[in-house]
Structure formats: structure tokens, C-alpha cells
PDB file of C-alpha atoms and ligand atoms in Angstrom:
ATOM      1  CA  MET A   1       2.243 -14.530   2.651  1.00 98.00           C
ATOM      2  CA  ILE A   2       3.391 -11.303   2.215  1.00 98.00           C
ATOM      3  CA  ASP A   3       1.682  -7.890   4.446  1.00 98.00           C
ATOM      4  CA  THR A   4       2.102  -5.896   1.260  1.00 98.00           C
ATOM      5  CA  HIS A   5       1.673  -2.566   3.098  1.00 98.00           C
ATOM      6  CA  ALA A   6       1.938  -1.935   7.329  1.00 98.00           C
ATOM      7  CA  HIS A   7       3.120   0.485   8.830  1.00 98.00           C
ATOM      8  CA  ILE A   8       4.944  -1.266  11.892  1.00 98.00           C
ATOM      9  CA  TYR A   9       7.476   1.709  12.195  1.00 98.00           C
ATOM     10  CA  ALA A  10       5.901   3.472  13.403  1.00 98.00           C
ATOM     11  CA  SER A  11       4.838   4.560  17.090  1.00 98.00           C
ATOM     12  CA  GLU A  12       2.183   2.487  18.110  1.00 98.00           C
ATOM     13  CA  PHE A  13       4.881  -0.841  17.724  1.00 98.00           C
ATOM     14  CA  ASP A  14       7.536   1.080  19.828  1.00 98.00           C
ATOM     15  CA  ASN A  15       6.873  -0.932  23.260  1.00 98.00           C
ATOM     16  CA  ASP A  16       6.474  -4.854  20.706  1.00 98.00           C
ATOM     17  CA  ARG A  17       7.472  -4.292  17.453  1.00 98.00           C
ATOM     18  CA  ASP A  18       9.704  -7.995  18.184  1.00 98.00           C
ATOM     19  CA  GLN A  19       6.412  -9.508  19.410  1.00 98.00           C
ATOM     20  CA  VAL A  20       4.470  -8.270  17.038  1.00 98.00           C
ATOM     21  CA  VAL A  21       6.726  -9.029  14.141  1.00 98.00           C
ATOM     22  CA  GLU A  22       7.043 -12.941  15.826  1.00 98.00           C
ATOM     23  CA  ARG A  23       3.221 -13.109  15.407  1.00 98.00           C
ATOM     24  CA  ALA A  24       3.448 -12.405  12.235  1.00 98.00           C
ATOM     25  CA  LEU A  25       5.920 -14.989  10.814  1.00 98.00           C
ATOM     26  CA  ALA A  26       4.942 -17.804  13.393  1.00 97.00           C
ATOM     27  CA  GLN A  27       1.633 -17.302  10.934  1.00 96.00           C
ATOM     28  CA  GLY A  28       3.339 -18.078   7.465  1.00 96.00           C
ATOM     29  CA  ILE A  29       4.207 -13.868   7.141  1.00 98.00           C
ATOM     30  CA  SER A  30       7.677 -13.784   5.217  1.00 97.00           C
ATOM     31  CA  LYS A  31       8.031 -10.136   3.966  1.00 98.00           C
ATOM     32  CA  ILE A  32       6.207  -6.498   5.134  1.00 98.00           C
ATOM     33  CA  LEU A  33       6.526  -4.676   2.645  1.00 98.00           C
ATOM     34  CA  LEU A  34       6.439  -1.499   4.587  1.00 98.00           C
ATOM     35  CA  PRO A  35       5.558   2.400   3.066  1.00 98.00           C
ATOM     36  CA  ASN A  36       7.051   5.504   3.109  1.00 98.00           C
ATOM     37  CA  ILE A  37       5.256   8.126   4.832  1.00 98.00           C
ATOM     38  CA  ASP A  38       6.724  12.147   4.261  1.00 98.00           C
ATOM     39  CA  LEU A  39      10.299  13.081   6.047  1.00 98.00           C
ATOM     40  CA  ASP A  40      10.100  11.932   9.790  1.00 98.00           C
ATOM     41  CA  SER A  41       9.382   9.406   8.928  1.00 98.00           C
ATOM     42  CA  ILE A  42      12.443   7.736   6.182  1.00 98.00           C
ATOM     43  CA  GLU A  43      14.367   7.180   9.469  1.00 98.00           C
ATOM     44  CA  PRO A  44      12.535   4.374  11.791  1.00 98.00           C
ATOM     45  CA  MET A  45      11.083   3.012   8.678  1.00 98.00           C
ATOM     46  CA  LEU A  46      14.929   2.733   8.023  1.00 98.00           C
ATOM     47  CA  ALA A  47      16.037   1.772  11.824  1.00 98.00           C
ATOM     48  CA  THR A  48      12.792  -1.480  11.771  1.00 98.00           C
ATOM     49  CA  GLU A  49      14.264  -2.503   8.049  1.00 98.00           C
ATOM     50  CA  ALA A  50      18.030  -2.858   9.609  1.00 98.00           C
ATOM     51  CA  ALA A  51      16.299  -4.385  12.501  1.00 98.00           C
ATOM     52  CA  TYR A  52      14.478  -7.700  11.019  1.00 98.00           C
ATOM     53  CA  PRO A  53      16.687  -7.653   7.517  1.00 97.00           C
ATOM     54  CA  GLN A  54      15.123 -10.752   5.968  1.00 95.00           C
ATOM     55  CA  ILE A  55      11.675 -10.063   6.594  1.00 98.00           C
ATOM     56  CA  CYS A  56      10.960  -5.612   6.611  1.00 98.00           C
ATOM     57  CA  ARG A  57      11.493  -3.452   2.708  1.00 98.00           C
ATOM     58  CA  SER A  58      11.304  -0.141   2.389  1.00 98.00           C
ATOM     59  CA  MET A  59       9.285   2.127   0.083  1.00 98.00           C
ATOM     60  CA  MET A  60      10.260   6.063  -0.577  1.00 98.00           C
ATOM     61  CA  GLY A  61       7.270   8.068  -1.609  1.00 98.00           C
ATOM     62  CA  LEU A  62       6.317  11.294  -0.306  1.00 98.00           C
ATOM     63  CA  HIS A  63       1.834  10.806   1.080  1.00 98.00           C
ATOM     64  CA  PRO A  64      -0.209  12.876  -1.067  1.00 97.00           C
ATOM     65  CA  CYS A  65      -1.615  13.810   2.899  1.00 97.00           C
ATOM     66  CA  TYR A  66       2.567  15.202   3.568  1.00 97.00           C
ATOM     67  CA  VAL A  67       1.979  17.009   0.108  1.00 97.00           C
ATOM     68  CA  ASP A  68       2.283  21.112   1.215  1.00 95.00           C
ATOM     69  CA  GLY A  69       3.386  24.876  -0.122  1.00 95.00           C
ATOM     70  CA  ASN A  70       6.777  23.325   0.038  1.00 96.00           C
ATOM     71  CA  VAL A  71       6.136  20.268  -2.345  1.00 97.00           C
ATOM     72  CA  GLU A  72       9.469  20.745  -4.292  1.00 97.00           C
ATOM     73  CA  GLN A  73      11.610  21.302  -1.481  1.00 98.00           C
ATOM     74  CA  THR A  74      11.051  17.795   0.591  1.00 98.00           C
ATOM     75  CA  LEU A  75       9.946  16.237  -3.190  1.00 98.00           C
ATOM     76  CA  ALA A  76      13.630  16.481  -3.787  1.00 98.00           C
ATOM     77  CA  THR A  77      14.689  15.481  -0.637  1.00 98.00           C
ATOM     78  CA  ILE A  78      12.702  11.957  -1.198  1.00 98.00           C
ATOM     79  CA  HIS A  79      14.378  12.285  -4.118  1.00 98.00           C
ATOM     80  CA  SER A  80      17.701  11.892  -3.241  1.00 98.00           C
ATOM     81  CA  TRP A  81      17.270   8.659  -0.814  1.00 98.00           C
ATOM     82  CA  PHE A  82      16.959   6.750  -3.779  1.00 98.00           C
ATOM     83  CA  SER A  83      20.847   7.169  -4.008  1.00 98.00           C
ATOM     84  CA  LYS A  84      21.899   5.792  -1.592  1.00 97.00           C
ATOM     85  CA  HIS A  85      19.726   2.915  -0.152  1.00 98.00           C
ATOM     86  CA  PRO A  86      17.974   0.445  -2.317  1.00 98.00           C
ATOM     87  CA  PHE A  87      14.347   0.517  -1.989  1.00 98.00           C
ATOM     88  CA  ILE A  88      11.058  -2.050  -3.764  1.00 98.00           C
ATOM     89  CA  ALA A  89       8.820   0.576  -4.772  1.00 98.00           C
ATOM     90  CA  VAL A  90       8.000   4.260  -4.736  1.00 98.00           C
ATOM     91  CA  GLY A  91       4.825   4.561  -1.987  1.00 96.00           C
ATOM     92  CA  GLU A  92       3.182   5.532  -0.743  1.00 98.00           C
ATOM     93  CA  ILE A  93       1.989   8.214  -3.113  1.00 98.00           C
ATOM     94  CA  GLY A  94      -1.941   9.219  -4.492  1.00 98.00           C
ATOM     95  CA  ILE A  95      -4.489  11.695  -4.686  1.00 97.00           C
ATOM     96  CA  ASP A  96      -6.129  12.485  -0.491  1.00 97.00           C
ATOM     97  CA  LEU A  97      -8.890  14.728  -1.300  1.00 96.00           C
ATOM     98  CA  TYR A  98     -10.791  13.587   1.729  1.00 94.00           C
ATOM     99  CA  TRP A  99      -8.448  15.349   4.265  1.00 84.00           C
ATOM    100  CA  ASP A 100      -7.825  18.840   2.536  1.00 89.00           C
ATOM    101  CA  LYS A 101      -8.263  20.276  -1.221  1.00 93.00           C
ATOM    102  CA  THR A 102      -5.839  22.846  -0.330  1.00 95.00           C
ATOM    103  CA  TYR A 103      -2.838  21.021  -1.933  1.00 96.00           C
ATOM    104  CA  LYS A 104      -5.126  19.891  -4.750  1.00 96.00           C
ATOM    105  CA  THR A 105      -2.267  20.821  -7.358  1.00 97.00           C
ATOM    106  CA  GLU A 106       0.450  21.145  -5.164  1.00 97.00           C
ATOM    107  CA  GLN A 107      -0.380  16.875  -4.264  1.00 98.00           C
ATOM    108  CA  GLU A 108      -0.533  16.151  -8.301  1.00 98.00           C
ATOM    109  CA  HIS A 109       2.156  18.055  -9.064  1.00 98.00           C
ATOM    110  CA  ALA A 110       3.901  14.798  -6.251  1.00 98.00           C
ATOM    111  CA  PHE A 111       1.998  12.625  -7.898  1.00 98.00           C
ATOM    112  CA  VAL A 112       3.072  12.319 -11.106  1.00 98.00           C
ATOM    113  CA  THR A 113       6.270  13.475 -10.528  1.00 98.00           C
ATOM    114  CA  GLN A 114       6.623   9.866  -8.926  1.00 98.00           C
ATOM    115  CA  LEU A 115       5.726   8.236 -11.058  1.00 98.00           C
ATOM    116  CA  ASN A 116       8.060   9.331 -13.700  1.00 98.00           C
ATOM    117  CA  TRP A 117      10.581   8.217 -11.510  1.00 98.00           C
ATOM    118  CA  ALA A 118       9.427   5.240 -11.393  1.00 98.00           C
ATOM    119  CA  LYS A 119       9.187   4.829 -15.071  1.00 98.00           C
ATOM    120  CA  GLU A 120      12.950   5.955 -14.914  1.00 98.00           C
ATOM    121  CA  MET A 121      13.982   3.335 -11.551  1.00 98.00           C
ATOM    122  CA  GLN A 122      11.724   0.734 -12.645  1.00 98.00           C
ATOM    123  CA  LEU A 123       9.827   0.619 -10.146  1.00 98.00           C
ATOM    124  CA  PRO A 124       6.901  -0.525  -8.730  1.00 98.00           C
ATOM    125  CA  VAL A 125       4.761   2.744  -7.175  1.00 98.00           C
ATOM    126  CA  VAL A 126       1.573   1.804  -4.426  1.00 98.00           C
ATOM    127  CA  ILE A 127      -0.862   4.226  -5.105  1.00 98.00           C
ATOM    128  CA  HIS A 128      -3.706   5.684  -1.843  1.00 98.00           C
ATOM    129  CA  THR A 129      -6.363   7.886  -3.161  1.00 97.00           C
ATOM    130  CA  ARG A 130      -9.000   9.185  -0.485  1.00 95.00           C
ATOM    131  CA  ASP A 131     -11.735  10.671  -2.964  1.00 94.00           C
ATOM    132  CA  SER A 132      -9.678  10.653  -5.623  1.00 96.00           C
ATOM    133  CA  ILE A 133     -10.457   7.488  -7.810  1.00 96.00           C
ATOM    134  CA  GLU A 134     -11.252   9.381 -10.992  1.00 95.00           C
ATOM    135  CA  GLU A 135      -8.191  12.434 -10.623  1.00 95.00           C
ATOM    136  CA  THR A 136      -6.181   8.918  -9.895  1.00 97.00           C
ATOM    137  CA  LEU A 137      -7.779   7.251 -12.122  1.00 98.00           C
ATOM    138  CA  ALA A 138      -7.062  10.557 -14.948  1.00 98.00           C
ATOM    139  CA  LEU A 139      -3.201  10.824 -13.864  1.00 98.00           C
ATOM    140  CA  LEU A 140      -2.905   7.620 -14.630  1.00 98.00           C
ATOM    141  CA  GLU A 141      -3.637   7.012 -17.627  1.00 98.00           C
ATOM    142  CA  LYS A 142      -2.358   9.315 -19.097  1.00 98.00           C
ATOM    143  CA  GLU A 143       1.702   8.503 -17.410  1.00 98.00           C
ATOM    144  CA  GLN A 144       1.126   4.826 -18.514  1.00 98.00           C
ATOM    145  CA  ASP A 145       3.374   4.372 -21.377  1.00 97.00           C
ATOM    146  CA  GLY A 146       3.150   0.274 -20.591  1.00 97.00           C
ATOM    147  CA  SER A 147       5.631   0.797 -18.221  1.00 97.00           C
ATOM    148  CA  LEU A 148       4.574   1.652 -15.252  1.00 98.00           C
ATOM    149  CA  SER A 149       2.895  -1.594 -13.108  1.00 98.00           C
ATOM    150  CA  GLY A 150       2.120  -1.012  -8.603  1.00 98.00           C
ATOM    151  CA  VAL A 151      -1.334  -1.705  -6.646  1.00 98.00           C
ATOM    152  CA  PHE A 152      -4.098   0.702  -5.371  1.00 98.00           C
ATOM    153  CA  HIS A 153      -3.923  -0.373  -1.601  1.00 98.00           C
ATOM    154  CA  CYS A 154      -5.867  -0.344   0.553  1.00 97.00           C
ATOM    155  CA  PHE A 155      -8.561  -0.693  -2.932  1.00 97.00           C
ATOM    156  CA  GLY A 156     -13.157  -0.385  -1.090  1.00 95.00           C
ATOM    157  CA  GLY A 157     -14.271   0.282  -4.240  1.00 96.00           C
ATOM    158  CA  THR A 158     -15.892  -0.932  -7.167  1.00 97.00           C
ATOM    159  CA  VAL A 159     -16.636  -3.342  -9.526  1.00 98.00           C
ATOM    160  CA  GLU A 160     -16.640  -1.080 -12.772  1.00 98.00           C
ATOM    161  CA  GLU A 161     -12.896   0.979 -10.709  1.00 98.00           C
ATOM    162  CA  ALA A 162     -11.322  -2.699 -10.258  1.00 98.00           C
ATOM    163  CA  LYS A 163     -11.602  -3.495 -13.602  1.00 98.00           C
ATOM    164  CA  ALA A 164     -10.543   0.829 -14.756  1.00 98.00           C
ATOM    165  CA  ILE A 165      -7.688  -0.458 -12.830  1.00 98.00           C
ATOM    166  CA  ASN A 166      -6.473  -2.974 -13.993  1.00 98.00           C
ATOM    167  CA  GLN A 167      -7.131  -2.504 -16.744  1.00 98.00           C
ATOM    168  CA  LEU A 168      -4.355  -0.149 -16.897  1.00 98.00           C
ATOM    169  CA  GLY A 169      -2.082  -2.975 -15.214  1.00 98.00           C
ATOM    170  CA  PHE A 170      -2.499  -2.129 -11.990  1.00 98.00           C
ATOM    171  CA  HIS A 171      -2.498  -4.598  -9.617  1.00 98.00           C
ATOM    172  CA  LEU A 172      -5.582  -4.385  -5.904  1.00 98.00           C
ATOM    173  CA  GLY A 173      -4.711  -4.376  -2.468  1.00 98.00           C
ATOM    174  CA  LEU A 174      -6.714  -5.830  -0.178  1.00 98.00           C
ATOM    175  CA  GLY A 175      -6.914  -5.406   3.228  1.00 98.00           C
ATOM    176  CA  GLY A 176      -8.880  -4.834   6.569  1.00 97.00           C
ATOM    177  CA  VAL A 177     -12.184  -3.400   5.395  1.00 95.00           C
ATOM    178  CA  SER A 178     -12.808  -6.681   3.214  1.00 96.00           C
ATOM    179  CA  THR A 179     -14.317  -7.590   6.492  1.00 96.00           C
ATOM    180  CA  PHE A 180     -16.278  -4.618   7.418  1.00 95.00           C
ATOM    181  CA  LYS A 181     -19.927  -6.291   7.057  1.00 90.00           C
ATOM    182  CA  ASN A 182     -20.797  -2.715   6.313  1.00 87.00           C
ATOM    183  CA  GLY A 183     -18.349  -1.751   4.308  1.00 86.00           C
ATOM    184  CA  GLY A 184     -19.394  -3.606   0.578  1.00 93.00           C
ATOM    185  CA  MET A 185     -16.815  -5.976  -0.422  1.00 96.00           C
ATOM    186  CA  ASP A 186     -18.591  -8.674  -0.237  1.00 96.00           C
ATOM    187  CA  LYS A 187     -20.576  -7.923  -3.289  1.00 97.00           C
ATOM    188  CA  VAL A 188     -16.749  -6.478  -5.576  1.00 98.00           C
ATOM    189  CA  ILE A 189     -14.328  -9.002  -4.163  1.00 98.00           C
ATOM    190  CA  PRO A 190     -16.576 -12.593  -5.932  1.00 98.00           C
ATOM    191  CA  HIS A 191     -15.981  -9.494  -9.003  1.00 98.00           C
ATOM    192  CA  LEU A 192     -12.543  -8.907  -8.594  1.00 98.00           C
ATOM    193  CA  ASP A 193      -9.256 -10.706 -11.143  1.00 98.00           C
ATOM    194  CA  MET A 194      -7.511 -12.750  -8.370  1.00 98.00           C
ATOM    195  CA  ASN A 195      -4.766 -12.236 -11.111  1.00 98.00           C
ATOM    196  CA  TYR A 196      -4.213  -8.871  -9.576  1.00 98.00           C
ATOM    197  CA  VAL A 197      -5.257  -9.509  -5.797  1.00 98.00           C
ATOM    198  CA  ILE A 198      -2.317  -8.677  -3.708  1.00 98.00           C
ATOM    199  CA  LEU A 199      -3.312  -9.158   0.431  1.00 98.00           C
ATOM    200  CA  GLU A 200      -2.001  -5.827   3.527  1.00 98.00           C
ATOM    201  CA  THR A 201      -2.550  -4.591   6.599  1.00 98.00           C
ATOM    202  CA  ASP A 202      -2.285  -1.253   5.980  1.00 98.00           C
ATOM    203  CA  CYS A 203      -2.066  -1.797   9.923  1.00 98.00           C
ATOM    204  CA  PRO A 204      -1.461   0.183  12.509  1.00 98.00           C
ATOM    205  CA  TYR A 205      -4.965   1.221  10.831  1.00 96.00           C
ATOM    206  CA  LEU A 206      -7.654  -0.534   9.767  1.00 95.00           C
ATOM    207  CA  ALA A 207      -8.298  -3.623  11.549  1.00 97.00           C
ATOM    208  CA  PRO A 208      -9.471  -5.896   9.789  1.00 97.00           C
ATOM    209  CA  VAL A 209     -12.522  -8.653  12.089  1.00 96.00           C
ATOM    210  CA  PRO A 210     -12.584  -9.261  14.632  1.00 97.00           C
ATOM    211  CA  HIS A 211     -10.204  -6.735  15.628  1.00 97.00           C
ATOM    212  CA  ARG A 212     -11.855  -3.858  14.005  1.00 96.00           C
ATOM    213  CA  GLY A 213     -11.049  -0.592  16.335  1.00 95.00           C
ATOM    214  CA  LYS A 214      -7.763  -2.393  17.785  1.00 97.00           C
ATOM    215  CA  ARG A 215      -4.422  -2.173  16.273  1.00 98.00           C
ATOM    216  CA  ASN A 216      -3.854  -4.535  13.224  1.00 98.00           C
ATOM    217  CA  GLU A 217      -0.921  -5.593  12.896  1.00 98.00           C
ATOM    218  CA  PRO A 218       0.394  -8.150   9.620  1.00 98.00           C
ATOM    219  CA  ALA A 219      -0.324 -11.232  11.413  1.00 98.00           C
ATOM    220  CA  TYR A 220      -4.032 -10.296  10.491  1.00 98.00           C
ATOM    221  CA  THR A 221      -3.708 -10.949   6.575  1.00 98.00           C
ATOM    222  CA  GLU A 222      -4.135 -14.151   7.130  1.00 98.00           C
ATOM    223  CA  LEU A 223      -7.794 -12.898   8.026  1.00 98.00           C
ATOM    224  CA  VAL A 224      -8.336 -11.093   4.343  1.00 98.00           C
ATOM    225  CA  ALA A 225      -6.809 -14.053   2.832  1.00 98.00           C
ATOM    226  CA  GLN A 226      -9.919 -15.507   5.257  1.00 98.00           C
ATOM    227  CA  ARG A 227     -12.085 -13.290   3.856  1.00 97.00           C
ATOM    228  CA  VAL A 228     -11.235 -13.831   0.375  1.00 98.00           C
ATOM    229  CA  ALA A 229     -11.077 -17.566   0.153  1.00 98.00           C
ATOM    230  CA  ASP A 230     -14.393 -17.727   2.153  1.00 97.00           C
ATOM    231  CA  LEU A 231     -16.683 -15.329  -0.484  1.00 97.00           C
ATOM    232  CA  ARG A 232     -14.013 -16.708  -3.925  1.00 97.00           C
ATOM    233  CA  GLU A 233     -15.025 -20.530  -2.476  1.00 96.00           C
ATOM    234  CA  LEU A 234     -11.367 -21.151  -2.451  1.00 98.00           C
ATOM    235  CA  THR A 235      -9.906 -22.835   0.657  1.00 98.00           C
ATOM    236  CA  LEU A 236      -7.499 -20.040   2.533  1.00 98.00           C
ATOM    237  CA  ALA A 237      -3.959 -21.789   0.709  1.00 98.00           C
ATOM    238  CA  GLN A 238      -4.737 -21.279  -2.647  1.00 98.00           C
ATOM    239  CA  VAL A 239      -6.178 -17.333  -1.978  1.00 98.00           C
ATOM    240  CA  ASP A 240      -1.933 -17.000   0.173  1.00 98.00           C
ATOM    241  CA  SER A 241      -0.442 -19.267  -3.068  1.00 98.00           C
ATOM    242  CA  ILE A 242      -2.232 -16.831  -5.703  1.00 98.00           C
ATOM    243  CA  THR A 243      -1.291 -13.618  -3.693  1.00 98.00           C
ATOM    244  CA  THR A 244       1.816 -13.915  -2.376  1.00 98.00           C
ATOM    245  CA  GLN A 245       2.997 -14.684  -6.508  1.00 98.00           C
ATOM    246  CA  ASN A 246       1.072 -11.759  -8.253  1.00 98.00           C
ATOM    247  CA  ALA A 247       2.865  -9.715  -4.445  1.00 98.00           C
ATOM    248  CA  LYS A 248       6.398 -11.344  -5.523  1.00 98.00           C
ATOM    249  CA  THR A 249       5.736 -10.901  -9.482  1.00 98.00           C
ATOM    250  CA  LEU A 250       4.861  -7.197  -9.250  1.00 98.00           C
ATOM    251  CA  PHE A 251       7.086  -6.151  -5.612  1.00 98.00           C
ATOM    252  CA  ARG A 252      10.127  -8.371  -7.411  1.00 97.00           C
ATOM    253  CA  LEU A 253      10.869 -10.691  -4.081  1.00 96.00           C
TER     254      LEU A 253
HETATM  255 ZN1   ZN B   1      -0.007   2.918   4.094  1.00 59.07          ZN
END
């Protein structure tokens, strides 16, 4: 099983990161993919990758919530990292209009810029959207020349949105939200194309039931897999096998 989206480099794990990784391994997690956030997250992310080289793989990108008036300078620094270190994806990138719309134009600029890096470097992208699915899909549609691939991480949308995402060749990252009783995903997951589903935790956030509200961790990926298995009437092993193969293909693991 692969946790395709985990911020285990975050300070929430500073006291017990070894144990967190050990619990993940004990649950059969073979890879933990680390999305970057901003300039400050690069050092702890790379240190975490170096500490668990068989398990952790880093991405590089600028998260939309950290786009501000300095976006050109920040993007230049982020971009320079691609020539210094191998990364498995451009991420996480996207548009977030939930918290703050002040830098909407800059967010869209940063998203398109990073999509174009992904095209040049032939890397998949990991997309974060919040209150912005239409804007994100419109830009992606414009940029999709057949060479872009990636995932809408933490997917919590409708069946129609899932279809639009898949039509653009993009995957859906299912995480803790899939297990929430009021999340509505019980009506969506049965209709998803399993060829486009991958699993994630987005830890330390969005812990699945029964850990909702507490710190999330990669070992809980199995709780998401079990939820998908129950809703699809598949076995846990089948969901594991399908989603792991999808993630391996998408991220070339
Ligand atoms: Zn994230």
C-alpha cells in the first residue's frame, strides 16, 4: 500500500517520526510520498526523505495557500531545486479560494507556471483545490496537451467532477474524508472508475474514522482502503492491489 500524500516531515511528528514510519511499515505501507508546501518545508522534507530513503519520496512545488505578492521570487527558488535533487512529482500545486481570495490571480499564475514545469520535466502533478474546482479544471483543460498526468488529492467532490477529472487523464486521491459519516463520499465512491483511484492520508490532517480529529499518520491509509473496499464490495487486498498499481504507474515507482 502507498500513502501518496503525507506531510510526515511536519513538526507534529518531530517527537515520534521513527515510530510513525515503523507503524506504517507494520501496516504494509511500502512508500510514503511527501508533497512540498513552501520554502520553509523543503529542508525538513528532504531530511525526512534522507532518513527513510527506501520509503519516502519527495515532490517539489508551491502550495496555493502560500502564494503571495512574492510569487515570482518564490517560484524561481522552488524551480531551482529541480536541478539539485530528483523529485517524483510537481506538488502540491493548485488553487485554494476557501481561506483567502486576495492572491487569486497569483495563484492561477503559479498553478499554470508549475503545470508547464511538469510538462517540460515530464513529471506528474499533485493538485490541491478548495472552493476552486471549476477554476482549476478550466486551467487544466487549457494546459492539457496530452502530456500532463497527476492527481486531485483529497478528493471530496461529486461523481460529475470525478468524471471531468478522469476525462482530463487525472487520478483521484482518496483520504480520510472518504470515511466521514457526513462527508457524502458513500454516494460517490461506488461510482468512481477504480483505474483512477489512489490512496492517501494528507497527514497530519484529516484523520480517518475512528481517529477523526486526532493526528493522522500513514498507517491509517488502510482505514481508507477498507472504506473503499466496503463501499465497492471488494476485498481489502483487491483495493490495495488496484490502488497500489495505479500509484506505481502514476508516480513511476
Ligand atoms: Zn497536502
